[in-house]
Amino acid sequence: MDTMDTFVNHLANLYTSQFNVYRDKTIGSITFAFTAEHYRKDEKYLMTKAIKVWGVENQQFVFLKKQGKAVTVQDLKQLKGEVDRQITSYTPDKKDHMSSVFLGVIVTDQPVDPAIRKEVKRGRKLLFLKYGWHGWAERYLVIVDLREKQVLVNKKGRVFVKGIEDTLNMEVE
C-alpha cells in the first residue's frame, strides 16, 4: 500500500470514532475515497422534556478524494460544484438547524501550484438558509499535500481540519 492509501485509510479510521464513514462512495461524477457525516443535537429543557427552551443541531460532512496527479483549477471547480450540489440535500429543513459544514478534501502526493493554493484560500462559501432563520451552511476546499506535509485551507476553515493536520504530522505505520 502506498503512502497516499495508507494516509487516507488511517484518516478514515480516525473519523469513525465520531462520524459515520462511508468508503468508496460516488456522488455525481466524483468517486470519493470516503465520506464522513457527523450530527450533533443539543437541547435545554425547563423541568420536563415537554417544555423545550431551545434546541440546536450542528452537522459536519467530509468528502475526501485521492488524486495521484497534479491538482488543477478544473479539479477544484468540479469538487466545489459537487459539494455545493449536496448542500441542500444534506441540510435539514428545521428551525433547530444551526450550522452545517462541508469539507471538500483532495489528498495528493504531487506538487501543488501557487495558483491552486490561492484558489483554495478563496474556497469558502457561506450560505444562509431561509435568511438565517434555519441556520447556515459553510463549504471549504481543502488540499492535503503529502509531499510538503501541509494542509491548505481558508483561514476560517483551519479549525475543521485540525484532526487532518495532526494525522499528517504523526508517523503512520
GROMACS .gro file of C-alpha atoms in nm:
model
  173
    1MET     CA    1   0.000   0.000   0.000
    2ASP     CA    2   0.144   0.338  -0.095
    3THR     CA    3   0.169   0.646   0.129
    4MET     CA    4  -0.150   0.809   0.000
    5ASP     CA    5  -0.361   0.497   0.053
    6THR     CA    6  -0.213   0.445   0.400
    7PHE     CA    7  -0.282   0.806   0.499
    8VAL     CA    8  -0.640   0.803   0.369
    9ASN     CA    9  -0.715   0.469   0.535
   10HIS     CA   10  -0.571   0.588   0.866
   11LEU     CA   11  -0.767   0.914   0.845
   12ALA     CA   12  -1.093   0.731   0.768
   13ASN     CA   13  -1.034   0.505   1.068
   14LEU     CA   14  -0.984   0.809   1.292
   15TYR     CA   15  -1.307   0.966   1.168
   16THR     CA   16  -1.507   0.652   1.256
   17SER     CA   17  -1.499   0.735   1.629
   18GLN     CA   18  -1.736   1.033   1.589
   19PHE     CA   19  -1.851   1.024   1.227
   20ASN     CA   20  -2.045   0.782   1.010
   21VAL     CA   21  -1.789   0.692   0.743
   22TYR     CA   22  -1.882   0.555   0.400
   23ARG     CA   23  -1.594   0.429   0.185
   24ASP     CA   24  -1.573   0.438  -0.196
   25LYS     CA   25  -1.886   0.646  -0.242
   26THR     CA   26  -1.971   0.802  -0.577
   27ILE     CA   27  -2.156   1.132  -0.575
   28GLY     CA   28  -2.229   1.286  -0.912
   29SER     CA   29  -1.921   1.241  -1.128
   30ILE     CA   30  -1.668   1.202  -0.844
   31THR     CA   31  -1.575   0.883  -0.662
   32PHE     CA   32  -1.466   0.969  -0.310
   33ALA     CA   33  -1.226   0.753  -0.109
   34PHE     CA   34  -1.463   0.815   0.180
   35THR     CA   35  -1.734   1.047   0.300
   36ALA     CA   36  -1.795   1.120   0.667
   37GLU     CA   37  -2.104   1.260   0.839
   38HIS     CA   38  -2.130   1.395   1.193
   39TYR     CA   39  -2.456   1.504   1.359
   40ARG     CA   40  -2.497   1.673   1.696
   41LYS     CA   41  -2.816   1.787   1.865
   42ASP     CA   42  -2.832   1.986   2.190
   43GLU     CA   43  -3.147   2.083   2.377
   44LYS     CA   44  -3.229   2.262   2.700
   45TYR     CA   45  -3.549   2.181   2.891
   46LEU     CA   46  -3.741   2.351   3.169
   47MET     CA   47  -3.833   2.087   3.431
   48THR     CA   48  -3.963   1.835   3.173
   49LYS     CA   49  -3.896   1.743   2.812
   50ALA     CA   50  -4.240   1.877   2.722
   51ILE     CA   51  -4.110   2.231   2.782
   52LYS     CA   52  -3.815   2.276   2.548
   53VAL     CA   53  -3.636   2.609   2.598
   54TRP     CA   54  -3.404   2.579   2.297
   55GLY     CA   55  -3.254   2.327   2.061
   56VAL     CA   56  -2.971   2.339   1.809
   57GLU     CA   57  -2.843   2.091   1.551
   58ASN     CA   58  -2.494   2.101   1.403
   59GLN     CA   59  -2.355   1.884   1.125
   60GLN     CA   60  -2.023   1.831   0.955
   61PHE     CA   61  -1.960   1.648   0.629
   62VAL     CA   62  -1.628   1.546   0.476
   63PHE     CA   63  -1.595   1.444   0.109
   64LEU     CA   64  -1.240   1.315   0.053
   65LYS     CA   65  -1.089   1.207  -0.276
   66LYS     CA   66  -0.741   1.085  -0.365
   67GLN     CA   67  -0.561   1.229  -0.662
   68GLY     CA   68  -0.234   1.086  -0.791
   69LYS     CA   69  -0.186   1.359  -1.050
   70ALA     CA   70  -0.136   1.733  -1.004
   71VAL     CA   71  -0.443   1.923  -0.888
   72THR     CA   72  -0.582   2.164  -1.148
   73VAL     CA   73  -0.829   2.452  -1.128
   74GLN     CA   74  -1.075   2.229  -1.313
   75ASP     CA   75  -1.045   1.963  -1.040
   76LEU     CA   76  -1.124   2.225  -0.776
   77LYS     CA   77  -1.422   2.356  -0.974
   78GLN     CA   78  -1.558   2.004  -1.017
   79LEU     CA   79  -1.520   1.928  -0.645
   80LYS     CA   80  -1.670   2.264  -0.549
   81GLY     CA   81  -1.967   2.203  -0.779
   82GLU     CA   82  -2.040   1.853  -0.646
   83VAL     CA   83  -2.015   1.960  -0.281
   84ASP     CA   84  -2.233   2.268  -0.345
   85ARG     CA   85  -2.499   2.048  -0.507
   86GLN     CA   86  -2.509   1.835  -0.191
   87ILE     CA   87  -2.569   2.125   0.049
   88THR     CA   88  -2.946   2.144   0.003
   89SER     CA   89  -2.997   1.767   0.024
   90TYR     CA   90  -2.782   1.724   0.337
   91THR     CA   91  -2.914   2.017   0.542
   92PRO     CA   92  -3.241   1.957   0.729
   93ASP     CA   93  -3.533   2.194   0.682
   94LYS     CA   94  -3.591   2.256   1.053
   95LYS     CA   95  -3.579   2.567   1.266
   96ASP     CA   96  -3.347   2.389   1.515
   97HIS     CA   97  -3.080   2.350   1.248
   98MET     CA   98  -2.794   2.584   1.329
   99SER     CA   99  -2.499   2.503   1.108
  100SER     CA  100  -2.364   2.255   0.856
  101VAL     CA  101  -2.001   2.248   0.750
  102PHE     CA  102  -1.896   2.080   0.424
  103LEU     CA  103  -1.530   1.997   0.356
  104GLY     CA  104  -1.425   1.904   0.003
  105VAL     CA  105  -1.084   1.742   0.052
  106ILE     CA  106  -0.828   1.638  -0.211
  107VAL     CA  107  -0.530   1.431  -0.095
  108THR     CA  108  -0.236   1.443  -0.333
  109ASP     CA  109   0.130   1.343  -0.342
  110GLN     CA  110   0.209   1.580  -0.631
  111PRO     CA  111   0.340   1.939  -0.609
  112VAL     CA  112   0.068   2.200  -0.561
  113ASP     CA  113   0.083   2.502  -0.791
  114PRO     CA  114   0.073   2.851  -0.627
  115ALA     CA  115  -0.240   2.936  -0.831
  116ILE     CA  116  -0.413   2.633  -0.678
  117ARG     CA  117  -0.303   2.740  -0.330
  118LYS     CA  118  -0.460   3.081  -0.391
  119GLU     CA  119  -0.783   2.924  -0.521
  120VAL     CA  120  -0.808   2.704  -0.210
  121LYS     CA  121  -0.767   3.007   0.018
  122ARG     CA  122  -1.068   3.160  -0.159
  123GLY     CA  123  -1.261   2.831  -0.147
  124ARG     CA  124  -1.501   2.927   0.132
  125LYS     CA  125  -1.873   2.966   0.070
  126LEU     CA  126  -2.129   3.077   0.327
  127LEU     CA  127  -2.497   3.013   0.257
  128PHE     CA  128  -2.774   3.138   0.487
  129LEU     CA  129  -3.076   2.907   0.493
  130LYS     CA  130  -3.409   3.089   0.483
  131TYR     CA  131  -3.237   3.423   0.557
  132GLY     CA  132  -3.058   3.268   0.853
  133TRP     CA  133  -3.373   3.158   1.037
  134HIS     CA  134  -3.282   2.794   0.968
  135GLY     CA  135  -2.911   2.843   1.022
  136TRP     CA  136  -2.631   2.842   0.770
  137ALA     CA  137  -2.406   2.616   0.569
  138GLU     CA  138  -2.035   2.664   0.506
  139ARG     CA  139  -1.823   2.496   0.240
  140TYR     CA  140  -1.444   2.479   0.246
  141LEU     CA  141  -1.199   2.339  -0.007
  142VAL     CA  142  -0.902   2.155   0.142
  143ILE     CA  143  -0.587   2.016  -0.018
  144VAL     CA  144  -0.367   1.776   0.177
  145ASP     CA  145  -0.017   1.794   0.030
  146LEU     CA  146   0.160   1.475   0.138
  147ARG     CA  147   0.494   1.580  -0.012
  148GLU     CA  148   0.520   1.904   0.186
  149LYS     CA  149   0.314   1.771   0.480
  150GLN     CA  150   0.076   2.068   0.454
  151VAL     CA  151  -0.298   2.114   0.478
  152LEU     CA  152  -0.417   2.402   0.261
  153VAL     CA  153  -0.748   2.562   0.360
  154ASN     CA  154  -0.911   2.900   0.412
  155LYS     CA  155  -0.812   3.060   0.744
  156LYS     CA  156  -1.163   3.023   0.890
  157GLY     CA  157  -1.168   2.654   0.800
  158ARG     CA  158  -0.846   2.573   0.987
  159VAL     CA  159  -1.041   2.462   1.297
  160PHE     CA  160  -1.223   2.192   1.095
  161VAL     CA  161  -0.902   2.036   0.961
  162LYS     CA  162  -0.711   2.018   1.290
  163GLY     CA  163  -0.753   1.640   1.301
  164ILE     CA  164  -0.623   1.607   0.945
  165GLU     CA  165  -0.318   1.820   1.032
  166ASP     CA  166  -0.248   1.611   1.341
  167THR     CA  167  -0.274   1.289   1.138
  168LEU     CA  168  -0.046   1.430   0.869
  169ASN     CA  169   0.223   1.529   1.120
  170MET     CA  170   0.233   1.196   1.302
  171GLU     CA  171   0.409   0.893   1.166
  172VAL     CA  172   0.164   0.647   1.008
  173GLU     CA  173   0.286   0.289   1.028
   0.00000   0.00000   0.00000
